[in-house]
mmCIF file of C-alpha atoms in Angstrom:
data_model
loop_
_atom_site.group_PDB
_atom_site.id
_atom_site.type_symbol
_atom_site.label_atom_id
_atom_site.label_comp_id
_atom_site.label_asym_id
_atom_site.label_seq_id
_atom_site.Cartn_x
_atom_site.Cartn_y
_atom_site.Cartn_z
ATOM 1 C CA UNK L 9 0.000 0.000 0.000
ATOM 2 C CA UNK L 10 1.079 3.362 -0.873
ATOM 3 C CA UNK L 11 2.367 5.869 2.112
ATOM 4 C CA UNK L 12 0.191 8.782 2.749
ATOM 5 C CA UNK L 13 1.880 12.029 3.347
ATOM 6 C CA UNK L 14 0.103 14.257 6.083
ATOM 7 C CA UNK L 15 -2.308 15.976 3.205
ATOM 8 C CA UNK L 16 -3.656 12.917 1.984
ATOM 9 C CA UNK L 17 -4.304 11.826 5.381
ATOM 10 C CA UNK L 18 -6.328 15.156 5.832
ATOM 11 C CA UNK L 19 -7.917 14.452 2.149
ATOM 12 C CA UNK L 20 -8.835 11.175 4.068
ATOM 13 C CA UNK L 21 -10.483 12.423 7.276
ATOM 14 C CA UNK L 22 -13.952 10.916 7.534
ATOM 15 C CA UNK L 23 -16.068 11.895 11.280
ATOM 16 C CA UNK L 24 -15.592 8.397 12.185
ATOM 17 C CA UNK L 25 -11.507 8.636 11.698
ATOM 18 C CA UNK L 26 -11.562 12.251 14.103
ATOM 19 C CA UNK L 27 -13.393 10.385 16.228
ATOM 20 C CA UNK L 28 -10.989 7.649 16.475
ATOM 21 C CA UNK L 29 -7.993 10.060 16.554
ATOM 22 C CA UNK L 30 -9.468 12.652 18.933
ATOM 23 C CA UNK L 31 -9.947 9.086 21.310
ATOM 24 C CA UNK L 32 -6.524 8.720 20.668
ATOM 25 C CA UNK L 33 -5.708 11.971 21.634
ATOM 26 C CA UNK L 34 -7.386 11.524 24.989
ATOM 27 C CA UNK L 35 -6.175 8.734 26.009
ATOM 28 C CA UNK L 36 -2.301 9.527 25.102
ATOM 29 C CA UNK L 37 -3.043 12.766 27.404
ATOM 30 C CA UNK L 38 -4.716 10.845 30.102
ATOM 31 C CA UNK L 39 -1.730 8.722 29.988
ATOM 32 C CA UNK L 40 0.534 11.772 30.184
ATOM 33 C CA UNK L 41 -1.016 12.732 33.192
ATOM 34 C CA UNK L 42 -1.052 9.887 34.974
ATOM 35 C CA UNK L 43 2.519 9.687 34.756
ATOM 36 C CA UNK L 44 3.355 12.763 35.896
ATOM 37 C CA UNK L 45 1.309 12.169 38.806
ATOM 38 C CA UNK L 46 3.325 8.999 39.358
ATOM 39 C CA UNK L 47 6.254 10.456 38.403
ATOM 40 C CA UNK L 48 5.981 12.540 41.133
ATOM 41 C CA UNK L 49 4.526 10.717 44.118
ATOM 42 C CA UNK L 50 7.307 8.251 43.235
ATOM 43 C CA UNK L 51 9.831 10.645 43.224
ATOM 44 C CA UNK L 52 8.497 12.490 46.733
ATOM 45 C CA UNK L 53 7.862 9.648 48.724
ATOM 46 C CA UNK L 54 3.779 10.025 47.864
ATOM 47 C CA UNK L 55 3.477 11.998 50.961
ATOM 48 C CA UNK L 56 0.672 14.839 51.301
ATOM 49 C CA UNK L 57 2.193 17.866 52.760
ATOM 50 C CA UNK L 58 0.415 20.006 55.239
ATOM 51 C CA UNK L 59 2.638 23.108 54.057
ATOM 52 C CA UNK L 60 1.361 25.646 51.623
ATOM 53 C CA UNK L 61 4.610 25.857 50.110
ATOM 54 C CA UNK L 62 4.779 22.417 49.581
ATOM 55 C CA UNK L 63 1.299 22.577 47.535
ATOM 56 C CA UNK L 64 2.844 25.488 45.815
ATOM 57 C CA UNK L 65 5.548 23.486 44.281
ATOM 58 C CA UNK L 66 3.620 20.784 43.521
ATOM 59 C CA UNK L 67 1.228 23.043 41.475
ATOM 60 C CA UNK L 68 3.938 24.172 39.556
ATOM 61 C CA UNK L 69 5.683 21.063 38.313
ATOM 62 C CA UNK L 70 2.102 19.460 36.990
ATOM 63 C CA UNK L 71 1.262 22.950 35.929
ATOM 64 C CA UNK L 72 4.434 23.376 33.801
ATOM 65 C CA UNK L 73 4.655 19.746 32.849
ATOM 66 C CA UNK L 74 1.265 19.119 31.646
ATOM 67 C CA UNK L 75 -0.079 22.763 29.946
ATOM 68 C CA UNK L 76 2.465 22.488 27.216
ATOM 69 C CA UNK L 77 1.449 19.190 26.791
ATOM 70 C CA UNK L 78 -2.059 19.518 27.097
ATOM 71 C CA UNK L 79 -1.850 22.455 25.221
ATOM 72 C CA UNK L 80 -0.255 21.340 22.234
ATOM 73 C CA UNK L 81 -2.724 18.235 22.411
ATOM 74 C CA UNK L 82 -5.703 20.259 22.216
ATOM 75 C CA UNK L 83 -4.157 22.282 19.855
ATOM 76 C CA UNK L 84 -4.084 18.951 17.339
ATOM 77 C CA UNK L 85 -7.229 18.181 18.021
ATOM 78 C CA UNK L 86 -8.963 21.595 17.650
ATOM 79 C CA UNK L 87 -6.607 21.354 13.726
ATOM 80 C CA UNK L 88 -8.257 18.375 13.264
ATOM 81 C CA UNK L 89 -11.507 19.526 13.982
ATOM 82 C CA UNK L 90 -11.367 22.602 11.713
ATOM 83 C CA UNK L 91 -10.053 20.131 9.040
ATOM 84 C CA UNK L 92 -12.775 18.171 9.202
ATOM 85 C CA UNK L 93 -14.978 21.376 9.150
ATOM 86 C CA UNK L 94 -13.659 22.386 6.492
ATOM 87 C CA UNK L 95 -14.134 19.165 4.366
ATOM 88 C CA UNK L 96 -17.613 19.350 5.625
ATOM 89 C CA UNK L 97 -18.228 22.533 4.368
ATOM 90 C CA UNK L 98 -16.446 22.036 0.934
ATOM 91 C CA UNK L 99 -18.656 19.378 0.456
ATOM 92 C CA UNK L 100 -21.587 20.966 1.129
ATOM 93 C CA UNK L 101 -20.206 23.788 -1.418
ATOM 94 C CA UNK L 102 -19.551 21.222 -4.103
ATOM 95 C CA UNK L 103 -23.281 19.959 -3.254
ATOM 96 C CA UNK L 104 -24.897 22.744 -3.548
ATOM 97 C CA UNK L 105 -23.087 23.929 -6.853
ATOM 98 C CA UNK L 106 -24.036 20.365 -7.919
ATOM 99 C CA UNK L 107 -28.070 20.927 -6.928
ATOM 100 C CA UNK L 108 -27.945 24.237 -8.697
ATOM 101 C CA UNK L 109 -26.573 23.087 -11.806
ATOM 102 C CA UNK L 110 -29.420 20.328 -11.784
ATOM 103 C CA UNK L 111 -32.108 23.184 -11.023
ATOM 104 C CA UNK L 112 -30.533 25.224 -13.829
ATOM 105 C CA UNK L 113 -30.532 21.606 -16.170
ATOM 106 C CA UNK L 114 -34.387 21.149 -14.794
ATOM 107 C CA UNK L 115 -35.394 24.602 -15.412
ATOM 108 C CA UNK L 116 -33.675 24.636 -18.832
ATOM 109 C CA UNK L 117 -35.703 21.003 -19.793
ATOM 110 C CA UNK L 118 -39.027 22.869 -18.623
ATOM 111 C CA UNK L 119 -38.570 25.939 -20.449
ATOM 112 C CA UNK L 120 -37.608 23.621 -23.617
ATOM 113 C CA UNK L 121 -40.357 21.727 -22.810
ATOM 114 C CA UNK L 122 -42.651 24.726 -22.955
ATOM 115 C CA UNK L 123 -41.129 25.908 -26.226
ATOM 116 C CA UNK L 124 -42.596 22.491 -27.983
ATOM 117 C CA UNK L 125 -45.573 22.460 -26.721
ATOM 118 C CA UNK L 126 -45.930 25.639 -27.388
ATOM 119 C CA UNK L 127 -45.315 25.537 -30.849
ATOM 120 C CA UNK L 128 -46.996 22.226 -31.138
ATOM 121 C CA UNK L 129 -50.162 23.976 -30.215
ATOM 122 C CA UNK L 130 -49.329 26.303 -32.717
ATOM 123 C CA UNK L 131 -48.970 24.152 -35.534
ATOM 124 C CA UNK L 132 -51.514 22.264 -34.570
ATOM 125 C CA UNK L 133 -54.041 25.093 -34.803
ATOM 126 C CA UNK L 134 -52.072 26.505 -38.307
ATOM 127 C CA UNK L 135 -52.279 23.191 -40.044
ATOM 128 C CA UNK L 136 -56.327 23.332 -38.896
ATOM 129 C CA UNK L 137 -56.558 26.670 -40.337
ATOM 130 C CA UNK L 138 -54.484 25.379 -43.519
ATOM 131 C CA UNK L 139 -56.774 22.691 -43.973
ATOM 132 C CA UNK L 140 -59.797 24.960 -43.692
ATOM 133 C CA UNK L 141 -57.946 27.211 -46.317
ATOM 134 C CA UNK L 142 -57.287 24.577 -48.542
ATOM 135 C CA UNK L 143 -60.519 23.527 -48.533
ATOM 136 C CA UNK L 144 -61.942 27.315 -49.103
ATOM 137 C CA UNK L 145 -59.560 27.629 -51.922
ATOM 138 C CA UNK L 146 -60.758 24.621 -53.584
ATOM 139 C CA UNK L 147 -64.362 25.233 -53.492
ATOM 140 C CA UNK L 148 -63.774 28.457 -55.718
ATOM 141 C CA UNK L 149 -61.339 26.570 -58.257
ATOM 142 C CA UNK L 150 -63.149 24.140 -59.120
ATOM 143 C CA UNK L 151 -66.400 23.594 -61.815
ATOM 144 C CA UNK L 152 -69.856 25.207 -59.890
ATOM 145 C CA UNK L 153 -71.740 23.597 -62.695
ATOM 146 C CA UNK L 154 -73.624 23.559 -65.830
ATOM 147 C CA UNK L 155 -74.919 26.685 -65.719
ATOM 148 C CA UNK L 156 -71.444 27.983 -65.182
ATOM 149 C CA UNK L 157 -70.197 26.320 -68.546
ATOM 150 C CA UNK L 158 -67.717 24.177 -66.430
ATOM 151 C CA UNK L 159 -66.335 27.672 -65.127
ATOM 152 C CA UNK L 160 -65.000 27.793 -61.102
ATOM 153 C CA UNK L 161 -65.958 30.716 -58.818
ATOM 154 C CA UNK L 162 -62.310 32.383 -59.519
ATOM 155 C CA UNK L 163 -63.125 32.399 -63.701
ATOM 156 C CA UNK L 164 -66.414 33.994 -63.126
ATOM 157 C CA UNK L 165 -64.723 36.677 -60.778
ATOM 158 C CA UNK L 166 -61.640 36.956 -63.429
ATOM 159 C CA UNK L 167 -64.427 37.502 -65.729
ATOM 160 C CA UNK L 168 -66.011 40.431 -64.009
ATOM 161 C CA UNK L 169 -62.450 42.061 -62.774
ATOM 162 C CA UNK L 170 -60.275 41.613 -66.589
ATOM 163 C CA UNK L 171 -62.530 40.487 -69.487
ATOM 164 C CA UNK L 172 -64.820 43.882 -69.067
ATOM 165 C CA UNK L 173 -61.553 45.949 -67.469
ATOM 166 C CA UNK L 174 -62.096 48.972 -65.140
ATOM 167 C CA UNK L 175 -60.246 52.294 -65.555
ATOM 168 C CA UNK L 176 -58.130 51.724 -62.291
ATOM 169 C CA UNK L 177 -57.804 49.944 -59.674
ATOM 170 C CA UNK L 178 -60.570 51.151 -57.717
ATOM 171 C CA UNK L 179 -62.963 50.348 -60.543
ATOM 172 C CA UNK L 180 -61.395 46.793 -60.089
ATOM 173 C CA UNK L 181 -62.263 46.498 -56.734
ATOM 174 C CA UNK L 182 -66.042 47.822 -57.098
ATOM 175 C CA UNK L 183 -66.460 45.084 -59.895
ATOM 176 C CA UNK L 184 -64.515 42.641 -57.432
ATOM 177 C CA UNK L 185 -66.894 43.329 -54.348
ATOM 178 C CA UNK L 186 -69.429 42.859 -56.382
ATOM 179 C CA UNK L 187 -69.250 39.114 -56.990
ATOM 180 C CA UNK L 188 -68.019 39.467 -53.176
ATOM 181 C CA UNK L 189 -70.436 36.126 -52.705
ATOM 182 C CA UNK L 190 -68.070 33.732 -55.043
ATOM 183 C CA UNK L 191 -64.991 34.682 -53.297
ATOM 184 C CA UNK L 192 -65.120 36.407 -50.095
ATOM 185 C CA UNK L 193 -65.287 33.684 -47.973
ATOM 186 C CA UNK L 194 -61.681 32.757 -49.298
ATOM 187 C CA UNK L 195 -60.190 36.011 -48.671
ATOM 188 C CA UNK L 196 -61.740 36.417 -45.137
ATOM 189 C CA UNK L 197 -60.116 32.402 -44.497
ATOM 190 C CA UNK L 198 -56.868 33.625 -45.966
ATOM 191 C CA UNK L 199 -56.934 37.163 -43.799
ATOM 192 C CA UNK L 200 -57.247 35.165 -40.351
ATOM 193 C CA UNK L 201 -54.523 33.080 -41.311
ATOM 194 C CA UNK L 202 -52.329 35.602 -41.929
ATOM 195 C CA UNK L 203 -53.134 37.285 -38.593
ATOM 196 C CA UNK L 204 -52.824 34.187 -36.872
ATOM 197 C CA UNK L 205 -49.205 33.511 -37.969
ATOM 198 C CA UNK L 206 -48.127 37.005 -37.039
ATOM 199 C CA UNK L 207 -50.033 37.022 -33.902
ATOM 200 C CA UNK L 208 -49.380 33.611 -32.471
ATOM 201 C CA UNK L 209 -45.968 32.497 -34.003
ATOM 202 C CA UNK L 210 -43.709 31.361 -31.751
ATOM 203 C CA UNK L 211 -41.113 34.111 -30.277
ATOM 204 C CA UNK L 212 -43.754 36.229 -32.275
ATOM 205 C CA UNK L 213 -43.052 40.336 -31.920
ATOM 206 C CA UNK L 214 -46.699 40.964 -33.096
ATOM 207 C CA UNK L 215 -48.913 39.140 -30.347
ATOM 208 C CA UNK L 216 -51.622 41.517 -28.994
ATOM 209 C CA UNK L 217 -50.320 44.244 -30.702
ATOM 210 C CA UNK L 218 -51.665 43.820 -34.219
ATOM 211 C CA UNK L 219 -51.481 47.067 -35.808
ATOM 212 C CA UNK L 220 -50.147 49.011 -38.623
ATOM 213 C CA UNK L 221 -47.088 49.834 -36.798
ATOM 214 C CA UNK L 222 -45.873 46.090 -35.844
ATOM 215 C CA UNK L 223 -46.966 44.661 -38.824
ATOM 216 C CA UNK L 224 -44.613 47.113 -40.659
ATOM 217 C CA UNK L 225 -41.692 47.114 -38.097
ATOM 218 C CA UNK L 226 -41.721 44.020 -35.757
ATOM 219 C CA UNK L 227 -39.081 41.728 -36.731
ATOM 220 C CA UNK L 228 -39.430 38.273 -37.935
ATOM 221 C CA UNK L 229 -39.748 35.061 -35.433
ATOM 222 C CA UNK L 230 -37.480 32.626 -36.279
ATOM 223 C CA UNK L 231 -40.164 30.152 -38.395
ATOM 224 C CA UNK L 232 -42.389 33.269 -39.206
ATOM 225 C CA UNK L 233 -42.001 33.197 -43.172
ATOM 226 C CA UNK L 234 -41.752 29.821 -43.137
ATOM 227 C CA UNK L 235 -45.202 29.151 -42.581
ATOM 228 C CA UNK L 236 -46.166 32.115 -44.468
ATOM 229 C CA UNK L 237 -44.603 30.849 -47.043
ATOM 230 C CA UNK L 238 -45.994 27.282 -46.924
ATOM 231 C CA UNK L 239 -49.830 29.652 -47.460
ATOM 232 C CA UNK L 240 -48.482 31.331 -50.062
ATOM 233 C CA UNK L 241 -47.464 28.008 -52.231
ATOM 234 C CA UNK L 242 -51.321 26.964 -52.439
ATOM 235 C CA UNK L 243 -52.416 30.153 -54.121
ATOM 236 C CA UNK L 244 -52.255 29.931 -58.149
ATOM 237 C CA UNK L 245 -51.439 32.661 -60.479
ATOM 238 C CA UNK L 246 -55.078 33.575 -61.047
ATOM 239 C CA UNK L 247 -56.007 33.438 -56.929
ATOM 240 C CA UNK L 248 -53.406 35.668 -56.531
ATOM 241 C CA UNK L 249 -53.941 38.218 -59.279
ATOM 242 C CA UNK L 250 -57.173 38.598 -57.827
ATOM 243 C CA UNK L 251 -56.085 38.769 -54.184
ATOM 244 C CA UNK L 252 -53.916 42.103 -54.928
ATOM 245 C CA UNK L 253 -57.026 43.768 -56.549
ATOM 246 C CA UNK L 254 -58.958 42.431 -53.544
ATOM 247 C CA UNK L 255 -56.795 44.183 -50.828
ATOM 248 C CA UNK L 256 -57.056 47.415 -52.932
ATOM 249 C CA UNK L 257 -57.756 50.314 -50.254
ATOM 250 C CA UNK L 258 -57.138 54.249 -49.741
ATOM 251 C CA UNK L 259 -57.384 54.774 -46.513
ATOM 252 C CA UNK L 260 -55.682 53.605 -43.228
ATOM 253 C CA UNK L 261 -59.108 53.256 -41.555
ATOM 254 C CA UNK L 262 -60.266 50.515 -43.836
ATOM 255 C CA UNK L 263 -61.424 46.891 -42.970
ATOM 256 C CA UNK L 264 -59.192 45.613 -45.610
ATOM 257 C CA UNK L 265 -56.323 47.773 -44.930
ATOM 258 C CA UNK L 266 -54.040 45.320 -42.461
ATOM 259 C CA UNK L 267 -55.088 42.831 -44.528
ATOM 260 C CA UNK L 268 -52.502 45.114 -47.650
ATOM 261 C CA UNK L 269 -49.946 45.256 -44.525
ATOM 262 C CA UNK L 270 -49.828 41.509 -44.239
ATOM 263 C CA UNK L 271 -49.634 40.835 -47.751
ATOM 264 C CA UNK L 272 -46.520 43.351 -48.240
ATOM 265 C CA UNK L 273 -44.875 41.811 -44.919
ATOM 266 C CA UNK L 274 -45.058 38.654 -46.031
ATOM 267 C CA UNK L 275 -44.673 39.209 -49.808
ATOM 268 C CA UNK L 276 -47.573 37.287 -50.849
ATOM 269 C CA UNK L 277 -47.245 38.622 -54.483
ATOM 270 C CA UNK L 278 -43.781 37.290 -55.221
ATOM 271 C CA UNK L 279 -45.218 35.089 -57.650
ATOM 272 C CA UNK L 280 -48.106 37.447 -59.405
ATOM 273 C CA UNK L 281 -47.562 37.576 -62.883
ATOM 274 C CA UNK L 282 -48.446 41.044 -64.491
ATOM 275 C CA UNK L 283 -50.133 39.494 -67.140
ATOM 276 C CA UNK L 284 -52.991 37.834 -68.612
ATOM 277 C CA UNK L 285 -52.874 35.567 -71.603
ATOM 278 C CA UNK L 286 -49.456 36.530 -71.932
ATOM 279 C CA UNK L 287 -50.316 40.126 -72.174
ATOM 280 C CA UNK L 288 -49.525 42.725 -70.185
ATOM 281 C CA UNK L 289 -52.293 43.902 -67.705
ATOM 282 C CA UNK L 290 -52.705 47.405 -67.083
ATOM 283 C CA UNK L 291 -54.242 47.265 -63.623
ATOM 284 C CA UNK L 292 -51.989 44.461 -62.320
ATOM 285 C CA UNK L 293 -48.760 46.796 -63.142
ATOM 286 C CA UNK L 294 -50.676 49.178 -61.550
ATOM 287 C CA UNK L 295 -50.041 47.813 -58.068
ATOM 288 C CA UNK L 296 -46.918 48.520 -58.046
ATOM 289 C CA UNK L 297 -47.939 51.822 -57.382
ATOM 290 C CA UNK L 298 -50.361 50.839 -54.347
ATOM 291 C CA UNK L 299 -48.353 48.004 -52.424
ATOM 292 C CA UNK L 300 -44.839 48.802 -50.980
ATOM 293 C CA UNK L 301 -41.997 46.806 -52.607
ATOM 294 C CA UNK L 302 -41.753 44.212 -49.802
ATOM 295 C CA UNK L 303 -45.330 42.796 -51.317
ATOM 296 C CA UNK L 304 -43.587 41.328 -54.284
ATOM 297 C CA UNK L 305 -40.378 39.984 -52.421
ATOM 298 C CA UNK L 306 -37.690 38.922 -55.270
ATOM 299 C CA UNK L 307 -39.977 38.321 -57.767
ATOM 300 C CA UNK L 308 -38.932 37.638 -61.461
ATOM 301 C CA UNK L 309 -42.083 39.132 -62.676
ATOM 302 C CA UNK L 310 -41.455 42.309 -61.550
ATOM 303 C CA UNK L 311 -38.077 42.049 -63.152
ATOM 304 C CA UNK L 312 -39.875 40.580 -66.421
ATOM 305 C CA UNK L 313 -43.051 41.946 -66.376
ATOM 306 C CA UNK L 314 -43.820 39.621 -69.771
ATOM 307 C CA UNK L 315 -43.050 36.746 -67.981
ATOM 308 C CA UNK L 316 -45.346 34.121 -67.236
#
């Protein structure tokens, strides 16, 4: 076995090993003492004086034997006792660093924990609304009939809106809200969703405040366009065409105006062509005039306005 030097004995001090020192201790200074005592009854014939000076003396020589001895005894075991403290306490340091390191571990798990449910509820309620968007948006593409000539909701209101073309884009949206019944629905599905993305996104910086200021301003959450842009991929050419006539407004106090705001912050016309049977279309270059820049993101047909 290895020899200890006096630290690693320390390292190695356990209550039950002061104990058995400190016993140790004792008994090596009872031991003391009763030899002294011996020592010196042997040495004076064991006799007890009746003279003070005789007690005198005898004070002093167990007196000045035994306090250095005692002293330095107690002295050893006090060190050991502080040494032992100390371990104690070092332990208790290490144990509570140890405890708040798990709290900070638990506490991060929670808050991580929180995060995914969080956005789990949030998908889970987006997907709903997708679904319920998906199935608005294929109501209005598809065939209403015979009567229709095998036409969808979105050709009749193409119809009204391009074949029989208004001066501007007001004019547009008059003939627009007229055949509000075909298509309205749609929009109104595809306005919530919007909101709810930019309202209840995780690490959102819209929540409550949904106005014209954060929609403009508020920075992006980390997943924001993402799911904006998974809406956006359902919407043809022709849906979208119409939806930039449909969010047509003039004034700030209008119903459909944060309904503009959310297209531009979310560039939901990055993939409008600007025309219509491969011609140019007067009123949809004329949005570029109405919607800020951020509406058509990096889109080709704004670079092209021919292509399609």
């Amino acid at each position: 076995m290895a020899h200890l030097n006096l630290e690693q004995k320390f390292e190695t001090l356990t209550p039950a090993l002061l104990f058995k020192w400190l016993a140790w201790i004792l008994a090596f200074a009872t031991g003391v003492v009763g030899m002294v005592f011996a020592f010196y009854f042997t040495e004076f014939n064991g006799k007890f004086s009746s003279q003070n000076a005789d007690w005198g003396t005898f004070g002093d020589f167990i007196g000045g034997t035994l306090n250095p001895i005692l002293s330095f005894l107690g002295l050893i075991a006090l060190l050991l006792t502080i040494v032992l403290q100390s371990k104690e306490l070092e332990s208790t340091r290490k144990e509570l660093e140890r405890s708040a390191l798990a709290q900070e571990k638990s506490e991060s798990a929670l808050s991580e924990q929180s995060k995914t449910q969080i956005k789990q509820q949030f998908e889970g309620t987006f997907f709903s609304l997708l679904d319920q968007h998906n199935k608005a948006l294929e109501k209005i593409s598809i065939s209403t009939g015979k009567w229709t000539n095998g036409r969808s909701d979105v050709d009749l209101v193409r119809e009204a809106v391009f074949e029989r073309p208004a001066s501007d884009l007001a004019g547009a949206k008059d003939a627009l809200e007229k055949k509000n019944g075909l298509c309205g629905h749609y929009f109104r599905v595809l306005y919530q969703t919007l909101k709810f993305i930019s309202t209840n996104v995780p690490d959102g910086h819209i929540g409550i405040n949904f106005n014209e200021s954060t929609i403009k301003s508020a920075q992006f959450a980390k997943n924001e366009k993402m799911y904006s842009n998974i809406l956006r991929s359902f919407l043809s050419y022709d849906v979208t065409q119409l939806l930039a006539i449909n969010c047509y407004c003039t004034s700030t106090q209008d119903t459909y105006w944060n309904f503009k705001l959310l297209i531009e912050r979310y560039a939901f016309l990055e993939h409008m062509p600007f025309t219509i049977d491969s011609k140019s279309n007067q009123l949809l270059l004329n949005t570029e005039q109405f919607y800020d820049q951020a509406a058509f993101g990096q889109s080709q047909f704004k670079k092209n306005p021919g292509a399609a």
